[in-house]
Amino acid sequence: FLPLHMSNLYSSDPGLVRRLEGNNHPVNCCALSSDGRIALSVSNDNAILWDTSDGVPVHTLKGHTNAVEGCALSADAKLALTGSVDKTCILWNTSNGTQIRTLKGHTNELCGCALSADGKLALSASFDCTCILWNTLDGTPIHILKGHTRTVWDCALSANGELALSASDDTTCILWNTSNGKLIRTLKGHTKSVDGCDLSADGRLAISASFDKTCIIWNTSEGTPIFTLKQHNRIVRACALSVDGRLALTGSWDNTCILWNTFDGTPVRVFKGHTLGINRCALSANGRLALSASHDHTCILWDTSSSDVEHMSMSFKALTRDMGSRLSMLHHEIVQALFGYNFFELLH
C-alpha cells in the first residue's frame, strides 16, 4: 500500500483520486486494467476508454445500437468487451478504439460480460437466463450455460478461464466448468436477486452482491459461504475481488463503496463521493486502485491505500479509551506503592 499523505487528512474524500466525467447517462458498468492505467465505462449513450493518470478519454467506442450494460478488459488492456441491450457483445482493439468482431447468439438483451486474463475467452450474461462462453479469436460460441431460472445479471471468469461464475435474479450464483460447459455447483445463501459477482484469479474465492443488502464471500471448492458482509443499508449491485483474493470491494445504492478484508470479513474503509447509487465496481490487480460506476453519470477512481478520516477517528477514539484505562490502572498501582493499600479495595 501507498504511504500515508498528511494532506489526505483534510480532504472530504481522502481516497478520491479523480472523477471520470464523460458519460451523459447513468454509468452501468466499469472495468479497470490490471495495472490500473486504463479504465472503461459504459452507459446508455456510449462506452469510453480512459487514461486514469489524467482522467482524459482515450477513445469513445461506438458500435452498439442500444444501451451498453456490461464491459470488461483483458489483463493487459489490449482488448475490451462490451455487452448491450442490442443482444450483442463487441470485442474492441483498445489501441485504436476499433471493433474486432461482434458476438451474436443471445435471444434477449445482455446484462454483463467478462474476459479471461489473456482475452481468448469471453463470457456474456443475459435476460434470456443463459450465459454464453465465446472464443474471441473467431467469435464463435463454445458453450451455452443453462441452469438459471431467471435473468442472469452478471458473470465472471477465473484468470485462466477454466471457471465461470454467474449471478441471477433467481437468488443464486452458479459455478461452471468452462471446458465442458457443465454446472459444478450452485451457491445458495442470498434471499433476493443476486446482481453482481466476481472470482479471484485462481477461482478459489467468489463474491456475490445482492438486493438483500449483503455480499457473500464463498469457498468455491465447497460452495459454502465464508463471510456475509453486512454494512450497506441499501441494495448492493457491485462487487469485485483483488487478484489474490485478499481484498473485496462492494458498491451499493447507499452511494458508497466499502473495501473489505476477506481474511476476517471486516471492513477496511468506506469510500464516499458519489451522489447516486453505484452499479458496478472494479479493483486493480494489486488492489491499490478501485473504480466505481454510478447512476450519477460518473466513475470515480479511488486510492484504496489512502487514509480514511472516519476510520482514523474511530481508531483514535478506541486508542484513547485504551490509554485512559491503562493510565487509570497505573494510577492505582502508584497509590498502592506509595501508601501501602489497594485503591480498589477502598471502593468496596
XYZ file of C-alpha atoms in Angstrom:
348
model
C 0.000 0.000 0.000
C 0.999 3.581 -0.627
C 2.385 5.699 2.240
C 0.078 7.980 4.195
C -0.021 11.561 2.918
C -0.918 14.106 5.599
C -2.757 16.255 3.027
C -5.356 13.474 2.772
C -6.325 14.016 6.397
C -8.051 17.266 5.457
C -9.783 16.068 2.287
C -13.533 15.370 2.361
C -12.877 12.278 0.223
C -9.336 11.226 1.128
C -9.321 8.263 -1.226
C -10.712 10.049 -4.271
C -8.047 10.219 -6.995
C -10.205 11.656 -9.765
C -13.705 11.706 -11.137
C -14.209 10.478 -14.711
C -16.923 12.577 -16.346
C -17.936 11.959 -19.934
C -20.978 9.701 -19.959
C -24.266 11.559 -20.353
C -26.367 8.901 -18.671
C -26.026 6.621 -15.637
C -22.821 4.580 -15.865
C -23.950 0.970 -15.960
C -20.591 -0.750 -15.653
C -16.855 -0.155 -15.427
C -13.602 -2.065 -15.781
C -10.020 -1.426 -14.752
C -6.820 -2.803 -16.290
C -4.574 -4.929 -14.077
C -2.112 -2.077 -13.606
C -4.889 0.472 -13.119
C -3.721 2.675 -16.002
C -6.728 2.124 -18.278
C -10.397 2.326 -17.311
C -13.550 1.567 -19.254
C -17.009 2.957 -18.549
C -20.271 2.164 -20.339
C -23.585 3.931 -20.363
C -26.845 4.214 -22.251
C -25.129 6.526 -24.752
C -21.595 5.195 -25.252
C -18.520 3.377 -23.989
C -15.414 5.358 -23.062
C -11.806 4.239 -22.587
C -9.891 6.402 -20.091
C -6.306 7.137 -19.203
C -6.537 7.060 -15.419
C -3.313 9.041 -14.945
C -5.016 12.245 -16.083
C -8.686 11.269 -16.401
C -8.730 12.039 -20.134
C -10.820 9.914 -22.539
C -8.656 7.880 -24.920
C -11.381 6.522 -27.211
C -15.146 6.546 -27.442
C -16.277 3.104 -28.580
C -19.230 3.366 -30.948
C -20.904 0.333 -32.442
C -23.870 -0.776 -30.337
C -27.378 0.240 -31.363
C -28.761 0.375 -27.820
C -27.671 0.927 -24.222
C -24.409 -0.713 -23.111
C -24.833 -2.642 -19.861
C -21.600 -4.590 -19.322
C -17.893 -4.282 -20.006
C -14.547 -5.955 -19.382
C -10.846 -5.573 -20.138
C -8.171 -8.191 -20.705
C -5.349 -8.141 -18.161
C -3.051 -6.183 -20.471
C -5.931 -3.883 -21.513
C -5.260 -4.551 -25.207
C -8.779 -5.927 -25.592
C -12.108 -4.563 -24.378
C -15.507 -6.239 -24.376
C -18.901 -4.544 -24.178
C -22.347 -6.083 -23.808
C -25.536 -4.340 -24.856
C -29.306 -4.288 -24.770
C -28.997 -4.850 -28.548
C -28.297 -8.533 -27.649
C -24.668 -8.449 -28.782
C -21.163 -8.181 -27.395
C -18.456 -6.299 -29.248
C -14.751 -7.052 -28.910
C -12.582 -3.955 -29.302
C -8.958 -3.100 -30.026
C -8.163 -0.582 -27.287
C -5.083 0.851 -29.013
C -7.173 2.446 -31.756
C -10.745 2.039 -30.498
C -11.866 -0.098 -33.436
C -14.164 -3.117 -33.483
C -12.575 -6.534 -33.876
C -15.784 -8.565 -34.052
C -19.380 -8.758 -32.856
C -20.574 -11.742 -30.813
C -24.155 -12.720 -31.650
C -26.106 -15.538 -30.033
C -28.346 -14.321 -27.217
C -32.094 -14.029 -27.721
C -32.564 -11.175 -25.266
C -30.627 -8.164 -24.020
C -27.247 -8.545 -22.334
C -26.670 -7.584 -18.717
C -22.980 -8.315 -18.144
C -19.820 -9.732 -19.678
C -16.310 -10.879 -18.770
C -12.946 -11.700 -20.344
C -10.277 -14.198 -19.352
C -6.931 -12.629 -18.451
C -5.450 -13.409 -21.865
C -8.593 -12.266 -23.662
C -9.043 -15.552 -25.540
C -12.340 -16.351 -23.801
C -15.373 -14.144 -23.274
C -18.492 -14.715 -21.216
C -21.828 -12.934 -21.542
C -24.896 -12.860 -19.270
C -28.405 -12.197 -20.497
C -32.088 -11.664 -19.831
C -32.589 -14.951 -21.715
C -31.485 -16.724 -18.480
C -28.268 -18.040 -20.035
C -24.588 -17.263 -20.283
C -22.586 -17.877 -23.434
C -18.889 -18.740 -23.417
C -17.163 -17.382 -26.525
C -13.949 -17.978 -28.435
C -12.821 -14.414 -29.045
C -10.349 -15.459 -31.746
C -13.141 -16.283 -34.186
C -16.259 -15.026 -32.378
C -17.914 -18.442 -32.134
C -19.880 -19.695 -29.099
C -18.194 -22.556 -27.218
C -20.932 -23.369 -24.700
C -24.349 -22.046 -23.769
C -24.576 -22.255 -19.969
C -28.113 -23.150 -18.907
C -29.066 -23.515 -15.247
C -30.619 -20.302 -14.007
C -34.384 -19.866 -13.976
C -34.415 -16.071 -14.235
C -32.335 -13.219 -15.672
C -28.559 -13.562 -15.362
C -27.323 -10.142 -14.273
C -23.573 -10.612 -14.116
C -20.776 -13.075 -14.809
C -17.067 -13.600 -14.171
C -14.161 -15.775 -15.301
C -11.127 -17.019 -13.404
C -7.840 -15.686 -14.784
C -7.110 -18.866 -16.754
C -10.700 -19.114 -17.957
C -11.236 -22.585 -16.510
C -14.032 -21.475 -14.162
C -17.018 -19.244 -14.794
C -19.449 -17.693 -12.333
C -22.910 -16.298 -12.993
C -25.265 -14.254 -10.793
C -29.007 -14.329 -11.253
C -32.344 -12.868 -10.309
C -33.203 -16.386 -9.074
C -31.151 -15.529 -5.896
C -28.285 -17.905 -6.761
C -24.848 -17.962 -8.301
C -23.674 -20.890 -10.402
C -20.073 -22.042 -10.768
C -19.341 -23.553 -14.185
C -16.648 -25.732 -15.758
C -15.787 -23.913 -18.990
C -14.096 -26.918 -20.605
C -17.378 -28.817 -20.872
C -19.974 -26.169 -20.020
C -21.244 -28.194 -17.070
C -22.602 -26.870 -13.801
C -20.174 -27.530 -10.934
C -22.303 -26.247 -8.071
C -24.971 -23.725 -7.174
C -24.182 -21.151 -4.494
C -27.244 -20.556 -2.316
C -27.375 -18.046 0.522
C -28.971 -14.830 -0.653
C -32.635 -14.081 -0.106
C -33.114 -11.708 -3.042
C -31.785 -11.150 -6.554
C -28.014 -11.501 -6.989
C -26.871 -8.642 -9.204
C -23.076 -8.868 -9.114
C -20.334 -11.482 -8.847
C -16.599 -11.961 -9.198
C -13.891 -14.612 -8.875
C -10.363 -14.430 -7.523
C -7.712 -15.101 -10.163
C -7.258 -18.721 -9.045
C -11.004 -19.257 -8.728
C -10.802 -20.365 -5.100
C -12.860 -17.438 -3.823
C -16.046 -15.939 -5.176
C -18.069 -12.923 -4.135
C -21.701 -12.092 -4.810
C -23.737 -8.896 -4.342
C -27.448 -8.892 -3.698
C -30.636 -6.889 -3.361
C -30.781 -8.308 0.197
C -28.179 -5.598 1.102
C -25.377 -8.115 1.651
C -22.413 -9.623 -0.135
C -21.211 -13.164 0.430
C -17.645 -14.420 0.091
C -17.672 -18.068 -0.985
C -15.347 -21.046 -0.882
C -15.837 -22.285 -4.424
C -14.381 -25.744 -3.809
C -17.156 -26.498 -1.331
C -19.803 -23.970 -2.336
C -20.074 -22.702 1.229
C -20.234 -19.114 2.494
C -17.110 -17.924 4.319
C -18.388 -14.489 5.351
C -21.538 -12.481 4.847
C -20.622 -8.805 4.507
C -23.216 -6.602 6.189
C -22.677 -2.862 6.321
C -24.524 -1.355 3.383
C -28.036 -0.110 4.136
C -29.458 -0.368 0.620
C -29.252 -2.904 -2.211
C -25.770 -3.988 -3.249
C -25.263 -4.314 -7.001
C -21.488 -4.276 -7.296
C -18.604 -6.400 -6.051
C -15.023 -7.186 -7.009
C -12.036 -9.151 -5.717
C -8.344 -8.352 -5.944
C -6.324 -10.887 -7.951
C -5.038 -12.613 -4.809
C -8.474 -12.519 -3.188
C -7.238 -10.661 -0.104
C -9.396 -7.599 -0.708
C -13.007 -7.239 -1.745
C -14.827 -4.128 -2.916
C -18.588 -3.669 -2.775
C -20.783 -0.894 -4.145
C -24.315 -0.054 -3.102
C -27.264 2.174 -3.810
C -26.455 3.792 -0.466
C -23.942 5.733 -2.659
C -20.867 4.177 -1.024
C -18.216 1.587 -1.754
C -16.679 -0.477 1.023
C -13.273 -2.153 0.949
C -13.163 -5.427 2.909
C -10.514 -7.741 4.318
C -11.513 -11.186 3.073
C -9.451 -12.974 5.748
C -11.813 -11.941 8.528
C -14.733 -10.291 6.700
C -14.146 -6.889 8.284
C -14.495 -3.519 6.523
C -11.221 -1.714 5.887
C -12.683 1.620 4.815
C -15.676 3.341 3.250
C -15.478 5.427 0.059
C -17.882 8.350 -0.158
C -18.093 10.568 -3.210
C -20.992 9.542 -5.434
C -24.344 11.313 -5.215
C -26.385 8.371 -6.509
C -26.223 4.586 -6.333
C -23.270 2.501 -7.503
C -23.929 -0.012 -10.274
C -20.549 -1.700 -10.689
C -17.010 -1.550 -9.296
C -13.542 -2.891 -10.068
C -10.115 -3.327 -8.484
C -6.633 -3.223 -9.974
C -4.640 -6.456 -9.692
C -2.829 -5.404 -6.521
C -5.941 -3.816 -5.026
C -4.350 -0.371 -4.675
C -6.759 1.298 -7.091
C -10.516 0.944 -7.242
C -13.095 2.173 -9.724
C -16.810 2.694 -9.194
C -19.572 3.340 -11.745
C -22.584 5.295 -10.601
C -26.073 6.363 -11.541
C -24.776 9.941 -11.080
C -23.224 9.686 -14.605
C -19.647 9.430 -13.300
C -16.943 6.957 -12.405
C -14.581 7.605 -9.508
C -11.031 6.303 -9.270
C -10.048 5.608 -5.655
C -6.754 5.108 -3.864
C -7.509 2.211 -1.518
C -4.332 2.782 0.486
C -5.158 6.383 1.416
C -6.103 7.335 4.955
C -9.724 7.342 5.902
C -10.573 10.166 8.292
C -13.616 8.451 9.746
C -11.735 5.190 10.242
C -8.787 7.033 11.776
C -11.110 8.929 14.095
C -12.722 5.694 15.280
C -9.307 4.107 15.770
C -8.097 7.170 17.677
C -11.119 7.067 19.992
C -10.512 3.385 20.666
C -6.835 4.106 21.300
C -7.597 6.936 23.741
C -10.099 4.757 25.615
C -7.429 2.084 25.940
C -4.842 4.641 27.035
C -7.270 6.018 29.622
C -7.816 2.551 31.021
C -4.084 1.883 31.174
C -3.399 5.243 32.883
C -6.108 4.522 35.428
C -4.519 1.168 36.278
C -1.116 2.840 36.540
C -2.562 5.399 38.959
C -3.906 2.639 41.206
C -0.522 0.889 41.217
C 1.234 4.125 42.221
C -1.222 4.712 45.095
C -0.632 1.199 46.408
C 3.134 1.564 46.151
C 3.209 4.933 47.985
C 0.593 4.410 50.668
C 0.531 0.647 51.121
C -3.108 -0.059 50.356
C -5.073 -1.271 47.358
C -7.193 1.522 45.898
C -9.720 -0.976 44.504
C -10.373 -2.431 47.970
C -11.339 1.021 49.263
C -14.165 1.139 46.746
C -15.911 -1.891 48.323
